[in-house]
Amino acid sequence: MTVRTATVAPTTGRTVPAPTFAHLARLTDDTGLFEHARHATARREHGYCTDDVARGLVVTSREPAPSAEVLRLAECYLTFLTHAQDTQGAFHNRLGFHRNWTDQPGLGDWWGRALWGLGTAAARCPVPWIRQEALLAFNLGAWCRETAPRSMAFAALGAAEVVRAHPGNQQATDLLADAAAVIGRPGPDPGWPWPEQRLTYANAALAEALIVTGDLLDNPPILATGLRMLTWLLNIQTRDNRLSVLPSSGWQSGGPRLRHDQQPIEVAALADACATAAAITGEEIWHIGVRRSVDWFLGANDIGHAMWDPATGGGYDGLTLHGPNLNQGAESTLALISTLQHRSGSGTGVAVSPARSVV
C-alpha cells in the first residue's frame, strides 16, 4: 500500500500521512462496517453497529475529492443507515452478521451519530442522489429529541452541516437550539468549567456543538461558552506540549485522574472541535490543538508509540501503559481517518461565519 503524504508537517516534525481508506474498506462488506477486528482481520461474529457506520459516512462524505472506492463506501453506509431507521426517525443500533437486528429502534448515541453522518452527507457528498437521500433521512430523524447531552451533541453536528448547506432548514435550526439547551452550561466553579460533574467520552463534541450553535444561530454567549469549555478541555489534556487525553474510565470532578487506557475517539473529537474553533475564530491555539491531535497518532503521546499501522491503514484500539492495543477496529480506524483529514491544521473546510475574536 502506498501512503500519500501531506506537505504540511506537524509540530513534531514528522511527515504527516494523508488519510487512507484501505482498512475501512477491509472492514466493510456489502452490508455495512464490521465493528471489531483482531489485529487487521474483521471479526464478523460481532456484526455491525449504526454508531460506526454513521461515523463512516461522516469521514467518507467530507473527503474533498473522494475516489470511486470512497464513494462506494459512502453508498454502503447511507444504505445501512436508511435501513436502520424506522418510520418515526429512530434507529436500530446493532445488526448481527446474519442481518437480523438484535435491538429495537431508539434514540441513543447512535441516533445522534446517524444524524451527524446523514447531515454531513447531505451537505458535502459530491453525488447528488446521496445528498438528496441523506437529507430525507436526516429530516425524518431531526423530529426526534433525546435528553442525553452526547446524543444531542452528535445530532447538532449533523444539523450544523445541514444549516450551512440549507440555511432555511427549520428542523435543523431547531435541533441546534434544543441541543444547546440539553448540553447546558458550566457551573460556577472556575476550576471545573463543564456542564457535567464527570468527563466521560467524546467530551469535545459537547463543546463543539455549542460552538457551531453559537456561530450559526448568532448567539455570542453560547459561542463563548463552547470556546471556554474547549479551552479548558485542551489545557487539561495537554502535557509537556503533547496530548494526554482522558482515559476510558473518564474523570470525576474532585477525583483522581488516570492516564490509561486512552482512546482514539477522544483525540478525534478534540481534533474536530479545534478545527471548527479555528475556522470560526482564526486563533492559533486551535490550529495547535489540531496539530497535536495529529501528532498523537504519529507517536507524540505518553509512551511515544505510533497509534496506527502504516501497512494496513488501521488505527490501534487504545493506548495502554504497555503500548498500543494492536487490534484495529472500526472506531479507532475512523478516529485516525477523521483526525488526518485535518492534517493541514487549517480547519474543517466548511463555510462558517467570518473569523472573529470571542471573549
PDB file of N, CA, C and O in Angstrom, residues 64 68 86 118 148 170 198 208 236-237 250 291 330 337:
ATOM      1  N   PRO A  64     -12.564  15.722   0.297  1.00  0.00           N
ATOM      2  CA  PRO A  64     -12.765  16.756  -0.728  1.00  0.00           C
ATOM      3  C   PRO A  64     -12.781  16.223  -2.156  1.00  0.00           C
ATOM      4  O   PRO A  64     -13.442  16.795  -3.022  1.00  0.00           O
ATOM      5  N   ALA A  68     -13.413   6.484  -6.273  1.00  0.00           N
ATOM      6  CA  ALA A  68     -14.560   5.605  -6.513  1.00  0.00           C
ATOM      7  C   ALA A  68     -14.772   4.666  -5.329  1.00  0.00           C
ATOM      8  O   ALA A  68     -15.916   4.356  -4.964  1.00  0.00           O
ATOM      9  N   ASP A  86     -36.408   3.752  11.498  1.00  0.00           N
ATOM     10  CA  ASP A  86     -37.818   3.380  11.427  1.00  0.00           C
ATOM     11  C   ASP A  86     -38.646   4.558  10.921  1.00  0.00           C
ATOM     12  O   ASP A  86     -38.121   5.636  10.623  1.00  0.00           O
ATOM     13  N   LEU A 118     -25.660  11.598   8.338  1.00  0.00           N
ATOM     14  CA  LEU A 118     -26.607  11.975   7.291  1.00  0.00           C
ATOM     15  C   LEU A 118     -26.505  13.460   6.967  1.00  0.00           C
ATOM     16  O   LEU A 118     -26.566  13.862   5.791  1.00  0.00           O
ATOM     17  N   ALA A 148     -30.122  12.956  26.560  1.00  0.00           N
ATOM     18  CA  ALA A 148     -28.707  12.721  26.831  1.00  0.00           C
ATOM     19  C   ALA A 148     -27.864  13.758  26.082  1.00  0.00           C
ATOM     20  O   ALA A 148     -28.006  13.915  24.867  1.00  0.00           O
ATOM     21  N   GLN A 170     -35.600  24.565   8.847  1.00  0.00           N
ATOM     22  CA  GLN A 170     -36.017  24.925  10.199  1.00  0.00           C
ATOM     23  C   GLN A 170     -35.826  23.770  11.175  1.00  0.00           C
ATOM     24  O   GLN A 170     -35.534  23.993  12.358  1.00  0.00           O
ATOM     25  N   ARG A 198     -18.760  14.834  35.600  1.00  0.00           N
ATOM     26  CA  ARG A 198     -17.839  13.782  35.166  1.00  0.00           C
ATOM     27  C   ARG A 198     -17.590  13.902  33.673  1.00  0.00           C
ATOM     28  O   ARG A 198     -18.527  14.020  32.887  1.00  0.00           O
ATOM     29  N   GLU A 208     -17.926  21.460  20.924  1.00  0.00           N
ATOM     30  CA  GLU A 208     -18.075  21.788  19.508  1.00  0.00           C
ATOM     31  C   GLU A 208     -19.526  22.072  19.149  1.00  0.00           C
ATOM     32  O   GLU A 208     -19.819  22.983  18.354  1.00  0.00           O
ATOM     33  N   ILE A 236      -6.334  20.795  29.943  1.00  0.00           N
ATOM     34  CA  ILE A 236      -6.165  19.690  30.893  1.00  0.00           C
ATOM     35  C   ILE A 236      -5.691  18.416  30.206  1.00  0.00           C
ATOM     36  O   ILE A 236      -5.238  17.483  30.877  1.00  0.00           O
ATOM     37  N   GLN A 237      -5.795  18.373  28.858  1.00  0.00           N
ATOM     38  CA  GLN A 237      -5.349  17.186  28.130  1.00  0.00           C
ATOM     39  C   GLN A 237      -4.027  17.427  27.392  1.00  0.00           C
ATOM     40  O   GLN A 237      -3.664  16.658  26.508  1.00  0.00           O
ATOM     41  N   GLY A 250     -12.708   7.875  32.274  1.00  0.00           N
ATOM     42  CA  GLY A 250     -13.188   9.225  32.493  1.00  0.00           C
ATOM     43  C   GLY A 250     -12.509   9.908  33.664  1.00  0.00           C
ATOM     44  O   GLY A 250     -11.461   9.476  34.160  1.00  0.00           O
ATOM     45  N   ARG A 291      -2.971  20.151  15.326  1.00  0.00           N
ATOM     46  CA  ARG A 291      -1.677  19.532  15.020  1.00  0.00           C
ATOM     47  C   ARG A 291      -1.255  18.559  16.112  1.00  0.00           C
ATOM     48  O   ARG A 291      -0.671  17.500  15.829  1.00  0.00           O
ATOM     49  N   ALA A 330     -13.194  -0.627  13.975  1.00  0.00           N
ATOM     50  CA  ALA A 330     -13.773   0.457  13.181  1.00  0.00           C
ATOM     51  C   ALA A 330     -13.636   1.801  13.875  1.00  0.00           C
ATOM     52  O   ALA A 330     -13.239   2.791  13.256  1.00  0.00           O
ATOM     53  N   ILE A 337      -8.684   8.315  10.608  1.00  0.00           N
ATOM     54  CA  ILE A 337      -9.018   8.982   9.353  1.00  0.00           C
ATOM     55  C   ILE A 337      -9.545  10.381   9.611  1.00  0.00           C
ATOM     56  O   ILE A 337      -9.131  11.364   8.970  1.00  0.00           O
TER      57      ILE A 337
END
